[in-house]
PDB file of C-alpha atoms and ligand atoms in Angstrom:
ATOM      1  CA  ALA S   1     -19.983 -12.248 -17.146  1.00  0.00           C
ATOM      2  CA  LYS S   2     -18.678 -10.494 -14.060  1.00  0.00           C
ATOM      3  CA  ARG S   3     -15.103 -11.055 -15.143  1.00  0.00           C
ATOM      4  CA  ALA S   4     -15.739  -9.689 -18.665  1.00  0.00           C
ATOM      5  CA  GLY S   5     -17.356  -6.619 -17.127  1.00  0.00           C
ATOM      6  CA  ARG S   6     -14.364  -5.950 -14.951  1.00  0.00           C
ATOM      7  CA  GLY S   7     -12.026  -6.380 -17.916  1.00  0.00           C
ATOM      8  CA  ARG S   8     -13.973  -3.812 -19.913  1.00  0.00           C
ATOM      9  CA  HIS S   9     -13.869  -1.449 -16.996  1.00  0.00           C
ATOM     10  CA  ALA S  10     -10.100  -1.805 -16.685  1.00  0.00           C
ATOM     11  CA  ARG S  11      -9.551  -1.188 -20.420  1.00  0.00           C
ATOM     12  CA  PHE S  12     -11.859   1.807 -20.333  1.00  0.00           C
ATOM     13  CA  HIS S  13      -9.866   3.288 -17.479  1.00  0.00           C
ATOM     14  CA  GLY S  14      -6.600   2.495 -19.201  1.00  0.00           C
ATOM     15  CA  ALA S  15      -7.699   4.301 -22.361  1.00  0.00           C
ATOM     16  CA  LEU S  16      -8.955   7.278 -20.370  1.00  0.00           C
ATOM     17  CA  ALA S  17      -5.802   7.496 -18.315  1.00  0.00           C
ATOM     18  CA  ALA S  18      -3.731   7.486 -21.469  1.00  0.00           C
ATOM     19  CA  SER S  19      -5.564  10.453 -22.926  1.00  0.00           C
ATOM     20  CA  ALA S  20      -3.799  13.759 -22.547  1.00  0.00           C
ATOM     21  CA  ARG S  21      -7.040  15.560 -21.782  1.00  0.00           C
ATOM     22  CA  TYR S  22      -7.822  13.329 -18.813  1.00  0.00           C
ATOM     23  CA  ARG S  23      -4.281  13.743 -17.541  1.00  0.00           C
ATOM     24  CA  ARG S  24      -4.469  17.549 -17.720  1.00  0.00           C
ATOM     25  CA  LEU S  25      -7.769  17.500 -15.907  1.00  0.00           C
ATOM     26  CA  ILE S  26      -6.283  15.399 -13.140  1.00  0.00           C
ATOM     27  CA  GLU S  27      -3.262  17.648 -12.840  1.00  0.00           C
ATOM     28  CA  THR S  28      -5.338  20.829 -12.591  1.00  0.00           C
ATOM     29  CA  ASP S  29      -7.900  19.454 -10.169  1.00  0.00           C
ATOM     30  CA  LEU S  30      -5.410  17.591  -8.004  1.00  0.00           C
ATOM     31  CA  ARG S  31      -3.765  20.916  -7.120  1.00  0.00           C
ATOM     32  CA  GLU S  32      -6.979  21.941  -5.392  1.00  0.00           C
ATOM     33  CA  ALA S  33      -7.871  18.549  -4.016  1.00  0.00           C
ATOM     34  CA  ILE S  34      -5.889  18.730  -0.786  1.00  0.00           C
ATOM     35  CA  ALA S  35      -7.058  22.187   0.212  1.00  0.00           C
ATOM     36  CA  ARG S  36     -10.634  21.208  -0.615  1.00  0.00           C
ATOM     37  CA  ARG S  37     -10.326  18.095   1.526  1.00  0.00           C
ATOM     38  CA  GLU S  38     -11.190  15.762  -1.334  1.00  0.00           C
ATOM     39  CA  LEU S  39      -8.407  13.331  -0.401  1.00  0.00           C
ATOM     40  CA  SER S  40      -8.908  10.787   2.340  1.00  0.00           C
ATOM     41  CA  LEU S  41      -7.600   7.431   3.478  1.00  0.00           C
ATOM     42  CA  HIS S  42      -9.276   4.076   3.501  1.00  0.00           C
ATOM     43  CA  TYR S  43      -7.900   1.205   5.575  1.00  0.00           C
ATOM     44  CA  GLN S  44      -7.706  -2.453   4.612  1.00  0.00           C
ATOM     45  CA  PRO S  45      -7.049  -5.116   7.263  1.00  0.00           C
ATOM     46  CA  ILE S  46      -3.998  -7.361   7.178  1.00  0.00           C
ATOM     47  CA  VAL S  47      -4.634 -10.505   9.220  1.00  0.00           C
ATOM     48  CA  ARG S  48      -2.455 -13.124  10.857  1.00  0.00           C
ATOM     49  CA  ALA S  49      -2.792 -16.258   8.713  1.00  0.00           C
ATOM     50  CA  ALA S  50      -2.791 -18.601  11.696  1.00  0.00           C
ATOM     51  CA  ASP S  51      -5.905 -17.220  13.407  1.00  0.00           C
ATOM     52  CA  GLY S  52      -7.374 -14.464  11.220  1.00  0.00           C
ATOM     53  CA  GLU S  53      -6.669 -11.785  13.827  1.00  0.00           C
ATOM     54  CA  THR S  54      -6.185  -8.295  12.353  1.00  0.00           C
ATOM     55  CA  VAL S  55      -2.664  -7.055  13.064  1.00  0.00           C
ATOM     56  CA  CYS S  56      -2.382  -4.026  10.809  1.00  0.00           C
ATOM     57  CA  TYR S  57      -4.307  -1.792   8.402  1.00  0.00           C
ATOM     58  CA  GLU S  58      -2.894  -0.570   5.101  1.00  0.00           C
ATOM     59  CA  ALA S  59      -3.748   3.066   4.379  1.00  0.00           C
ATOM     60  CA  LEU S  60      -4.933   3.525   0.787  1.00  0.00           C
ATOM     61  CA  LEU S  61      -5.442   6.961  -0.678  1.00  0.00           C
ATOM     62  CA  ARG S  62      -8.848   7.935  -2.060  1.00  0.00           C
ATOM     63  CA  TRP S  63      -9.790  10.971  -4.125  1.00  0.00           C
ATOM     64  CA  HIS S  64     -13.429  11.858  -4.303  1.00  0.00           C
ATOM     65  CA  HIS S  65     -13.731  14.356  -7.139  1.00  0.00           C
ATOM     66  CA  PRO S  66     -16.704  16.700  -6.680  1.00  0.00           C
ATOM     67  CA  VAL S  67     -17.930  16.121 -10.266  1.00  0.00           C
ATOM     68  CA  ARG S  68     -16.334  12.894 -11.461  1.00  0.00           C
ATOM     69  CA  GLY S  69     -16.694  10.934  -8.251  1.00  0.00           C
ATOM     70  CA  PRO S  70     -13.976   8.536  -7.111  1.00  0.00           C
ATOM     71  CA  ILE S  71     -10.744   8.615  -9.129  1.00  0.00           C
ATOM     72  CA  PRO S  72      -8.517   5.511  -8.770  1.00  0.00           C
ATOM     73  CA  PRO S  73      -5.078   6.054  -7.193  1.00  0.00           C
ATOM     74  CA  LEU S  74      -3.407   4.467 -10.185  1.00  0.00           C
ATOM     75  CA  ASP S  75      -4.840   7.304 -12.320  1.00  0.00           C
ATOM     76  CA  PHE S  76      -3.638  10.189 -10.143  1.00  0.00           C
ATOM     77  CA  ILE S  77      -0.603   8.987  -8.182  1.00  0.00           C
ATOM     78  CA  PRO S  78       1.618   8.781 -11.304  1.00  0.00           C
ATOM     79  CA  VAL S  79       0.553  12.362 -12.155  1.00  0.00           C
ATOM     80  CA  ALA S  80       1.335  13.451  -8.604  1.00  0.00           C
ATOM     81  CA  GLU S  81       4.786  11.874  -8.927  1.00  0.00           C
ATOM     82  CA  GLU S  82       5.567  13.538 -12.258  1.00  0.00           C
ATOM     83  CA  THR S  83       4.462  16.970 -11.106  1.00  0.00           C
ATOM     84  CA  GLY S  84       6.007  16.870  -7.636  1.00  0.00           C
ATOM     85  CA  MET S  85       2.611  17.105  -5.952  1.00  0.00           C
ATOM     86  CA  ILE S  86       3.376  13.742  -4.359  1.00  0.00           C
ATOM     87  CA  HIS S  87       5.426  15.561  -1.702  1.00  0.00           C
ATOM     88  CA  GLU S  88       2.445  17.470  -0.390  1.00  0.00           C
ATOM     89  CA  ILE S  89       0.174  14.448  -0.831  1.00  0.00           C
ATOM     90  CA  GLY S  90       2.681  12.105   0.800  1.00  0.00           C
ATOM     91  CA  THR S  91       2.973  14.413   3.795  1.00  0.00           C
ATOM     92  CA  PHE S  92      -0.805  14.469   4.099  1.00  0.00           C
ATOM     93  CA  VAL S  93      -0.953  10.660   3.947  1.00  0.00           C
ATOM     94  CA  LEU S  94       1.739  10.235   6.615  1.00  0.00           C
ATOM     95  CA  HIS S  95       0.151  12.685   9.036  1.00  0.00           C
ATOM     96  CA  GLU S  96      -3.404  11.498   8.466  1.00  0.00           C
ATOM     97  CA  ALA S  97      -2.514   7.797   8.813  1.00  0.00           C
ATOM     98  CA  CYS S  98      -0.512   8.373  12.006  1.00  0.00           C
ATOM     99  CA  ARG S  99      -3.212  10.615  13.450  1.00  0.00           C
ATOM    100  CA  GLN S 100      -6.001   8.120  12.814  1.00  0.00           C
ATOM    101  CA  ALA S 101      -3.974   5.082  13.913  1.00  0.00           C
ATOM    102  CA  SER S 102      -2.950   6.820  17.139  1.00  0.00           C
ATOM    103  CA  ARG S 103      -6.611   6.620  18.197  1.00  0.00           C
ATOM    104  CA  TRP S 104      -6.868   2.867  17.800  1.00  0.00           C
ATOM    105  CA  ARG S 105      -6.804   1.486  21.328  1.00  0.00           C
ATOM    106  CA  SER S 106      -6.314  -1.999  19.887  1.00  0.00           C
ATOM    107  CA  GLY S 107      -2.698  -1.008  19.305  1.00  0.00           C
ATOM    108  CA  ARG S 108      -2.806  -2.260  15.723  1.00  0.00           C
ATOM    109  CA  SER S 109      -0.249  -1.005  13.251  1.00  0.00           C
ATOM    110  CA  VAL S 110      -0.765   1.122  10.190  1.00  0.00           C
ATOM    111  CA  ALA S 111       1.025   0.623   6.865  1.00  0.00           C
ATOM    112  CA  VAL S 112       1.725   3.637   4.651  1.00  0.00           C
ATOM    113  CA  ASN S 113       2.792   3.488   0.990  1.00  0.00           C
ATOM    114  CA  LEU S 114       5.800   5.628   0.058  1.00  0.00           C
ATOM    115  CA  SER S 115       6.474   6.515  -3.574  1.00  0.00           C
ATOM    116  CA  PRO S 116       9.908   6.621  -5.230  1.00  0.00           C
ATOM    117  CA  ALA S 117       9.614  10.411  -5.610  1.00  0.00           C
ATOM    118  CA  GLN S 118       9.384  10.792  -1.830  1.00  0.00           C
ATOM    119  CA  PHE S 119      12.804   9.155  -1.561  1.00  0.00           C
ATOM    120  CA  ARG S 120      14.281  11.956  -3.644  1.00  0.00           C
ATOM    121  CA  SER S 121      13.721  14.308  -0.718  1.00  0.00           C
ATOM    122  CA  PRO S 122      16.433  14.207   1.949  1.00  0.00           C
ATOM    123  CA  ALA S 123      13.764  15.428   4.380  1.00  0.00           C
ATOM    124  CA  LEU S 124      11.785  12.173   4.209  1.00  0.00           C
ATOM    125  CA  ALA S 125      12.934  10.813   7.573  1.00  0.00           C
ATOM    126  CA  ALA S 126      12.271  14.179   9.226  1.00  0.00           C
ATOM    127  CA  GLN S 127       8.745  14.161   7.772  1.00  0.00           C
ATOM    128  CA  VAL S 128       8.084  10.689   9.135  1.00  0.00           C
ATOM    129  CA  ALA S 129       9.493  11.710  12.525  1.00  0.00           C
ATOM    130  CA  SER S 130       7.247  14.772  12.526  1.00  0.00           C
ATOM    131  CA  ALA S 131       4.127  12.703  11.709  1.00  0.00           C
ATOM    132  CA  LEU S 132       4.988  10.364  14.594  1.00  0.00           C
ATOM    133  CA  ALA S 133       5.690  13.197  17.028  1.00  0.00           C
ATOM    134  CA  THR S 134       2.572  15.193  16.112  1.00  0.00           C
ATOM    135  CA  SER S 135       0.265  12.197  16.390  1.00  0.00           C
ATOM    136  CA  GLY S 136       1.948  10.499  19.318  1.00  0.00           C
ATOM    137  CA  LEU S 137       1.878   7.185  17.422  1.00  0.00           C
ATOM    138  CA  PRO S 138       4.715   4.929  18.640  1.00  0.00           C
ATOM    139  CA  ALA S 139       7.132   4.253  15.772  1.00  0.00           C
ATOM    140  CA  GLY S 140       6.732   0.524  16.325  1.00  0.00           C
ATOM    141  CA  ARG S 141       3.161   0.797  15.076  1.00  0.00           C
ATOM    142  CA  LEU S 142       4.185   2.333  11.738  1.00  0.00           C
ATOM    143  CA  GLU S 143       5.037   0.235   8.733  1.00  0.00           C
ATOM    144  CA  LEU S 144       6.331   1.812   5.524  1.00  0.00           C
ATOM    145  CA  GLU S 145       5.740   0.053   2.209  1.00  0.00           C
ATOM    146  CA  ILE S 146       8.079   0.628  -0.690  1.00  0.00           C
ATOM    147  CA  THR S 147       8.339  -0.992  -4.112  1.00  0.00           C
ATOM    148  CA  GLU S 148      11.593  -2.029  -5.673  1.00  0.00           C
ATOM    149  CA  SER S 149      11.425   0.995  -7.978  1.00  0.00           C
ATOM    150  CA  VAL S 150      12.574   2.943  -4.902  1.00  0.00           C
ATOM    151  CA  LEU S 151      15.700   0.810  -4.806  1.00  0.00           C
ATOM    152  CA  LEU S 152      16.252   1.096  -8.563  1.00  0.00           C
ATOM    153  CA  ASP S 153      16.257   4.894  -8.527  1.00  0.00           C
ATOM    154  CA  PRO S 154      19.842   6.087  -8.974  1.00  0.00           C
ATOM    155  CA  SER S 155      18.937   9.718  -8.207  1.00  0.00           C
ATOM    156  CA  SER S 156      18.062   9.048  -4.575  1.00  0.00           C
ATOM    157  CA  ASN S 157      20.159   8.119  -1.606  1.00  0.00           C
ATOM    158  CA  ASN S 158      17.673   5.343  -1.016  1.00  0.00           C
ATOM    159  CA  LEU S 159      19.640   2.967   1.196  1.00  0.00           C
ATOM    160  CA  ALA S 160      20.718   5.737   3.545  1.00  0.00           C
ATOM    161  CA  LEU S 161      17.127   7.009   3.748  1.00  0.00           C
ATOM    162  CA  LEU S 162      15.798   3.516   4.428  1.00  0.00           C
ATOM    163  CA  GLY S 163      18.355   3.179   7.190  1.00  0.00           C
ATOM    164  CA  GLN S 164      17.154   6.440   8.742  1.00  0.00           C
ATOM    165  CA  LEU S 165      13.526   5.294   8.612  1.00  0.00           C
ATOM    166  CA  LYS S 166      14.410   2.050  10.310  1.00  0.00           C
ATOM    167  CA  GLN S 167      16.444   3.949  12.889  1.00  0.00           C
ATOM    168  CA  LEU S 168      13.267   5.830  13.822  1.00  0.00           C
ATOM    169  CA  GLY S 169      11.764   2.476  14.784  1.00  0.00           C
ATOM    170  CA  ALA S 170       9.409   2.006  11.825  1.00  0.00           C
ATOM    171  CA  ARG S 171       9.209  -1.314   9.974  1.00  0.00           C
ATOM    172  CA  ILE S 172       9.986  -1.470   6.274  1.00  0.00           C
ATOM    173  CA  ALA S 173       8.036  -3.689   3.876  1.00  0.00           C
ATOM    174  CA  LEU S 174       8.940  -4.548   0.285  1.00  0.00           C
ATOM    175  CA  ASP S 175       5.682  -4.283  -1.693  1.00  0.00           C
ATOM    176  CA  ASP S 176       4.583  -6.095  -4.889  1.00  0.00           C
ATOM    177  CA  PHE S 177       7.385  -8.602  -4.456  1.00  0.00           C
ATOM    178  CA  GLY S 178       8.076 -10.851  -7.421  1.00  0.00           C
ATOM    179  CA  THR S 179       6.922  -8.437 -10.114  1.00  0.00           C
ATOM    180  CA  GLY S 180      10.280  -6.776 -10.694  1.00  0.00           C
ATOM    181  CA  TYR S 181      13.275  -8.413 -12.276  1.00  0.00           C
ATOM    182  CA  SER S 182      16.104  -8.267  -9.810  1.00  0.00           C
ATOM    183  CA  SER S 183      14.326  -8.364  -6.474  1.00  0.00           C
ATOM    184  CA  LEU S 184      16.499 -10.985  -4.837  1.00  0.00           C
ATOM    185  CA  SER S 185      19.609  -8.834  -4.735  1.00  0.00           C
ATOM    186  CA  TYR S 186      17.844  -6.230  -2.566  1.00  0.00           C
ATOM    187  CA  LEU S 187      17.393  -8.735   0.191  1.00  0.00           C
ATOM    188  CA  ARG S 188      21.151  -8.664   0.597  1.00  0.00           C
ATOM    189  CA  THR S 189      21.502  -4.899   0.569  1.00  0.00           C
ATOM    190  CA  PHE S 190      18.786  -4.006   3.044  1.00  0.00           C
ATOM    191  CA  ARG S 191      17.211  -5.833   5.959  1.00  0.00           C
ATOM    192  CA  PHE S 192      13.478  -5.662   5.219  1.00  0.00           C
ATOM    193  CA  ASP S 193      11.009  -6.534   7.950  1.00  0.00           C
ATOM    194  CA  LYS S 194       8.344  -7.793   5.604  1.00  0.00           C
ATOM    195  CA  ILE S 195       7.805  -8.946   2.030  1.00  0.00           C
ATOM    196  CA  LYS S 196       4.432  -8.558   0.348  1.00  0.00           C
ATOM    197  CA  ILE S 197       3.746 -11.216  -2.277  1.00  0.00           C
ATOM    198  CA  ASP S 198       2.100  -9.584  -5.272  1.00  0.00           C
ATOM    199  CA  ARG S 199      -1.535 -10.277  -6.029  1.00  0.00           C
ATOM    200  CA  SER S 200      -0.706 -11.677  -9.476  1.00  0.00           C
ATOM    201  CA  PHE S 201       0.776 -14.811  -7.845  1.00  0.00           C
ATOM    202  CA  VAL S 202      -1.947 -15.119  -5.238  1.00  0.00           C
ATOM    203  CA  ARG S 203      -4.647 -14.940  -7.916  1.00  0.00           C
ATOM    204  CA  GLU S 204      -3.274 -18.047  -9.634  1.00  0.00           C
ATOM    205  CA  ILE S 205      -1.959 -19.980  -6.693  1.00  0.00           C
ATOM    206  CA  CYS S 206      -4.685 -22.626  -6.845  1.00  0.00           C
ATOM    207  CA  ASP S 207      -4.615 -23.049 -10.633  1.00  0.00           C
ATOM    208  CA  SER S 208      -1.019 -22.628 -11.675  1.00  0.00           C
ATOM    209  CA  ARG S 209       1.890 -24.803 -10.617  1.00  0.00           C
ATOM    210  CA  GLU S 210       4.220 -22.002 -11.593  1.00  0.00           C
ATOM    211  CA  ALA S 211       2.507 -19.430  -9.377  1.00  0.00           C
ATOM    212  CA  LEU S 212       2.553 -21.892  -6.491  1.00  0.00           C
ATOM    213  CA  ALA S 213       6.247 -22.572  -7.060  1.00  0.00           C
ATOM    214  CA  VAL S 214       7.032 -18.850  -6.943  1.00  0.00           C
ATOM    215  CA  VAL S 215       5.057 -18.363  -3.725  1.00  0.00           C
ATOM    216  CA  ARG S 216       6.792 -21.375  -2.205  1.00  0.00           C
ATOM    217  CA  ALA S 217      10.194 -19.969  -3.149  1.00  0.00           C
ATOM    218  CA  ILE S 218       9.369 -16.565  -1.623  1.00  0.00           C
ATOM    219  CA  THR S 219       8.026 -17.980   1.650  1.00  0.00           C
ATOM    220  CA  GLY S 220      10.972 -20.376   1.943  1.00  0.00           C
ATOM    221  CA  LEU S 221      13.480 -17.635   1.333  1.00  0.00           C
ATOM    222  CA  SER S 222      11.738 -15.273   3.757  1.00  0.00           C
ATOM    223  CA  ARG S 223      11.618 -17.921   6.448  1.00  0.00           C
ATOM    224  CA  SER S 224      15.347 -18.521   6.243  1.00  0.00           C
ATOM    225  CA  LEU S 225      15.980 -14.767   6.370  1.00  0.00           C
ATOM    226  CA  GLY S 226      13.557 -14.249   9.256  1.00  0.00           C
ATOM    227  CA  ILE S 227      11.283 -11.961   7.235  1.00  0.00           C
ATOM    228  CA  VAL S 228       7.482 -11.948   7.587  1.00  0.00           C
ATOM    229  CA  THR S 229       5.484 -12.540   4.382  1.00  0.00           C
ATOM    230  CA  THR S 230       2.103 -10.987   3.597  1.00  0.00           C
ATOM    231  CA  ALA S 231       0.071 -12.221   0.630  1.00  0.00           C
ATOM    232  CA  GLU S 232      -1.927  -9.519  -1.155  1.00  0.00           C
ATOM    233  CA  GLY S 233      -5.244  -9.862  -2.959  1.00  0.00           C
ATOM    234  CA  VAL S 234      -6.558 -12.966  -1.173  1.00  0.00           C
ATOM    235  CA  GLU S 235     -10.128 -13.405  -2.387  1.00  0.00           C
ATOM    236  CA  THR S 236     -11.096 -17.037  -1.704  1.00  0.00           C
ATOM    237  CA  PRO S 237     -10.874 -19.418   1.286  1.00  0.00           C
ATOM    238  CA  GLU S 238      -8.995 -21.862  -0.972  1.00  0.00           C
ATOM    239  CA  GLN S 239      -6.262 -19.285  -1.600  1.00  0.00           C
ATOM    240  CA  ALA S 240      -6.059 -18.443   2.108  1.00  0.00           C
ATOM    241  CA  ASP S 241      -5.805 -22.103   3.042  1.00  0.00           C
ATOM    242  CA  ARG S 242      -3.081 -22.747   0.485  1.00  0.00           C
ATOM    243  CA  LEU S 243      -1.087 -19.674   1.597  1.00  0.00           C
ATOM    244  CA  LEU S 244      -1.331 -20.723   5.237  1.00  0.00           C
ATOM    245  CA  ARG S 245       0.011 -24.158   4.342  1.00  0.00           C
ATOM    246  CA  GLU S 246       2.868 -22.569   2.398  1.00  0.00           C
ATOM    247  CA  GLY S 247       3.903 -20.740   5.549  1.00  0.00           C
ATOM    248  CA  CYS S 248       2.741 -17.268   4.634  1.00  0.00           C
ATOM    249  CA  GLY S 249       2.454 -15.334   7.904  1.00  0.00           C
ATOM    250  CA  GLN S 250      -0.103 -12.668   7.019  1.00  0.00           C
ATOM    251  CA  LEU S 251      -2.958 -12.317   4.541  1.00  0.00           C
ATOM    252  CA  GLN S 252      -4.671  -9.316   2.989  1.00  0.00           C
ATOM    253  CA  GLY S 253      -7.510  -9.143   0.488  1.00  0.00           C
ATOM    254  CA  TYR S 254     -11.234  -8.800  -0.063  1.00  0.00           C
ATOM    255  CA  LEU S 255     -11.804 -12.137   1.712  1.00  0.00           C
ATOM    256  CA  PHE S 256     -10.844 -10.432   4.983  1.00  0.00           C
ATOM    257  CA  GLY S 257     -12.056  -6.934   4.251  1.00  0.00           C
ATOM    258  CA  LYS S 258     -12.125  -4.214   1.636  1.00  0.00           C
ATOM    259  CA  PRO S 259     -10.551  -0.822   2.251  1.00  0.00           C
ATOM    260  CA  ARG S 260     -12.932   1.274   4.388  1.00  0.00           C
ATOM    261  CA  PRO S 261     -12.862   4.765   5.907  1.00  0.00           C
ATOM    262  CA  ALA S 262     -11.504   4.971   9.462  1.00  0.00           C
ATOM    263  CA  PRO S 263     -14.874   5.495  11.183  1.00  0.00           C
ATOM    264  CA  ALA S 264     -16.189   2.260   9.611  1.00  0.00           C
ATOM    265  CA  LEU S 265     -13.448   0.119  11.163  1.00  0.00           C
ATOM    266  CA  PRO S 266     -14.005  -1.990  14.294  1.00  0.00           C
ATOM    267  CA  GLU S 267     -11.321   0.258  15.806  1.00  0.00           C
ATOM    268  CA  ALA S 268     -13.813   3.120  15.854  1.00  0.00           C
ATOM    269  CA  GLU S 269     -15.738   1.433  18.703  1.00  0.00           C
ATOM    270  CA  THR S 270     -12.693   1.474  20.925  1.00  0.00           C
ATOM    271  CA  ALA S 271     -11.433   4.825  19.694  1.00  0.00           C
ATOM    272  CA  ALA S 272     -10.110   7.246  22.250  1.00  0.00           C
ATOM    273  CA  PRO S 273     -12.186  10.408  22.572  1.00  0.00           C
ATOM    274  CA  ALA S 274     -11.151  13.155  20.166  1.00  0.00           C
ATOM    275  CA  ARG S 275      -8.607  15.505  21.624  1.00  0.00           C
TER     276      ARG S 275
HETATM  277  P1  LIG M   1      -0.833  -1.511  -3.533  1.00  0.00           P
HETATM  278  O1  LIG M   1       0.022  -0.808  -2.544  1.00  0.00           O
HETATM  279  O2  LIG M   1      -0.326  -2.795  -4.086  1.00  0.00           O
HETATM  280  O3  LIG M   1      -2.242  -1.691  -2.812  1.00  0.00           O
HETATM  281  C1  LIG M   1      -3.061  -2.827  -2.962  1.00  0.00           C
HETATM  282  C2  LIG M   1      -4.172  -2.568  -3.960  1.00  0.00           C
HETATM  283  O4  LIG M   1      -4.897  -3.779  -4.156  1.00  0.00           O
HETATM  284  C3  LIG M   1      -5.204  -1.551  -3.480  1.00  0.00           C
HETATM  285  O5  LIG M   1      -5.699  -0.875  -4.640  1.00  0.00           O
HETATM  286  C4  LIG M   1      -6.284  -2.440  -2.880  1.00  0.00           C
HETATM  287  O6  LIG M   1      -7.560  -1.811  -2.829  1.00  0.00           O
HETATM  288  C5  LIG M   1      -6.265  -3.582  -3.856  1.00  0.00           C
HETATM  289  N1  LIG M   1      -6.764  -4.832  -3.268  1.00  0.00           N
HETATM  290  C6  LIG M   1      -6.676  -5.236  -1.991  1.00  0.00           C
HETATM  291  N2  LIG M   1      -7.211  -6.468  -1.824  1.00  0.00           N
HETATM  292  C7  LIG M   1      -7.650  -6.852  -3.045  1.00  0.00           C
HETATM  293  C8  LIG M   1      -8.323  -8.040  -3.522  1.00  0.00           C
HETATM  294  O7  LIG M   1      -8.598  -8.987  -2.788  1.00  0.00           O
HETATM  295  N3  LIG M   1      -8.602  -8.081  -4.854  1.00  0.00           N
HETATM  296  C9  LIG M   1      -8.315  -7.050  -5.705  1.00  0.00           C
HETATM  297  N4  LIG M   1      -8.666  -7.164  -6.982  1.00  0.00           N
HETATM  298  N5  LIG M   1      -7.685  -5.916  -5.280  1.00  0.00           N
HETATM  299  C10 LIG M   1      -7.356  -5.828  -3.969  1.00  0.00           C
HETATM  300  P2  LIG M   1      -5.857   0.709  -4.668  1.00  0.00           P
HETATM  301  O8  LIG M   1      -6.383   1.194  -3.359  1.00  0.00           O
HETATM  302  O9  LIG M   1      -6.612   1.027  -5.913  1.00  0.00           O
HETATM  303  O10 LIG M   1      -4.374   1.228  -4.793  1.00  0.00           O
HETATM  304  C11 LIG M   1      -3.626   0.978  -5.968  1.00  0.00           C
HETATM  305  C12 LIG M   1      -2.188   1.386  -5.780  1.00  0.00           C
HETATM  306  O11 LIG M   1      -2.065   2.803  -5.614  1.00  0.00           O
HETATM  307  C13 LIG M   1      -1.515   0.796  -4.537  1.00  0.00           C
HETATM  308  O12 LIG M   1      -1.137  -0.548  -4.797  1.00  0.00           O
HETATM  309  C14 LIG M   1      -0.356   1.737  -4.363  1.00  0.00           C
HETATM  310  O13 LIG M   1       0.689   1.390  -5.251  1.00  0.00           O
HETATM  311  C15 LIG M   1      -0.945   3.061  -4.804  1.00  0.00           C
HETATM  312  N6  LIG M   1      -1.342   3.831  -3.604  1.00  0.00           N
HETATM  313  C16 LIG M   1      -2.503   3.796  -2.901  1.00  0.00           C
HETATM  314  N7  LIG M   1      -2.470   4.672  -1.858  1.00  0.00           N
HETATM  315  C17 LIG M   1      -1.234   5.261  -1.897  1.00  0.00           C
HETATM  316  C18 LIG M   1      -0.570   6.259  -1.090  1.00  0.00           C
HETATM  317  O14 LIG M   1      -1.095   6.762  -0.073  1.00  0.00           O
HETATM  318  N8  LIG M   1       0.681   6.619  -1.479  1.00  0.00           N
HETATM  319  C19 LIG M   1       1.312   6.062  -2.557  1.00  0.00           C
HETATM  320  N9  LIG M   1       2.549   6.488  -2.872  1.00  0.00           N
HETATM  321  N10 LIG M   1       0.728   5.128  -3.324  1.00  0.00           N
HETATM  322  C20 LIG M   1      -0.540   4.729  -3.003  1.00  0.00           C
HETATM  323 CA1  LIG M   2       1.032  -1.304  -0.652  1.00  0.00          CA
HETATM  324 CA1  LIG M   3       1.126  -4.223  -3.184  1.00  0.00          CA
HETATM  325 CA1  LIG M   4       0.107  -4.454  -6.295  1.00  0.00          CA
END
């Protein structure tokens, strides 16, 4: 019953998102959202598979609309990309994530999602450098997540930009791995620090031989290339156990923690006093 309910919810959102009226509403209201402080970040733990210790938090954007309540990122991020608002939003995300992470005495890292549109700006590396400098967060505690659509975009100087980001000292992760169609060739062209195995494989790992075979191929390949793997969307102990046995280094999903606002994290207890 729960599953059917979620399916209905997803279809409902899909239909809404497709409607031109909903899209216009998002576009208009999103312009005000930053200034009105309606955007914020939630953080989801990424744990070491071997011992469950949290090593990093992924920053996930949240929009709390004053009338409509929470609006899912998948409804408004595409609009932000099409309209160019993603540049302002992306800058906010970078600065906010670095600022909040710089207060975590635990020294844990923060992972920030970068959209393909952000790679069309030659100033991207300078923006990342500025977020690091302003916050005082050491570059080694910043991880940047990109999807392969960044690498597919012919209108950006993506490899050069990735090189600059790495030069700053940040780590680069390839997100949603396995969902694209030519992912393997990228592993030759750029030295990624981490590969994130998409949730669609993790969801079926205990029930589908095919999903298991794909995960096994990814972890094997990553091991021989010296790249860390993180599995996304881990929801059950059985999945976690299986992923650990397959040699997946890090796990992320509701089993270990949902995305939460910064003050709700265990980090808050050891936070440095506000400056
Ligand atoms: P993503 O980068 O693949 O992020 C993982 C998504 O999976 C998040 O959804 C997270 O809440 C969800 N998730 C995590 N664990 C589980 C689980 O165990 N089960 C299930 N069912 N879901 C899980 P969210 O927060 O709705 O974000 C959706 C997408 O929006 C992200 O996918 C990312 O592509 C994009 N996004 C979010 N924040 C940002 C941002 O600051 N900048 C950019 N450019 N994109 C963002
Ligand atoms: Ca991500
Ligand atoms: Ca992902
Ligand atoms: Ca995903």
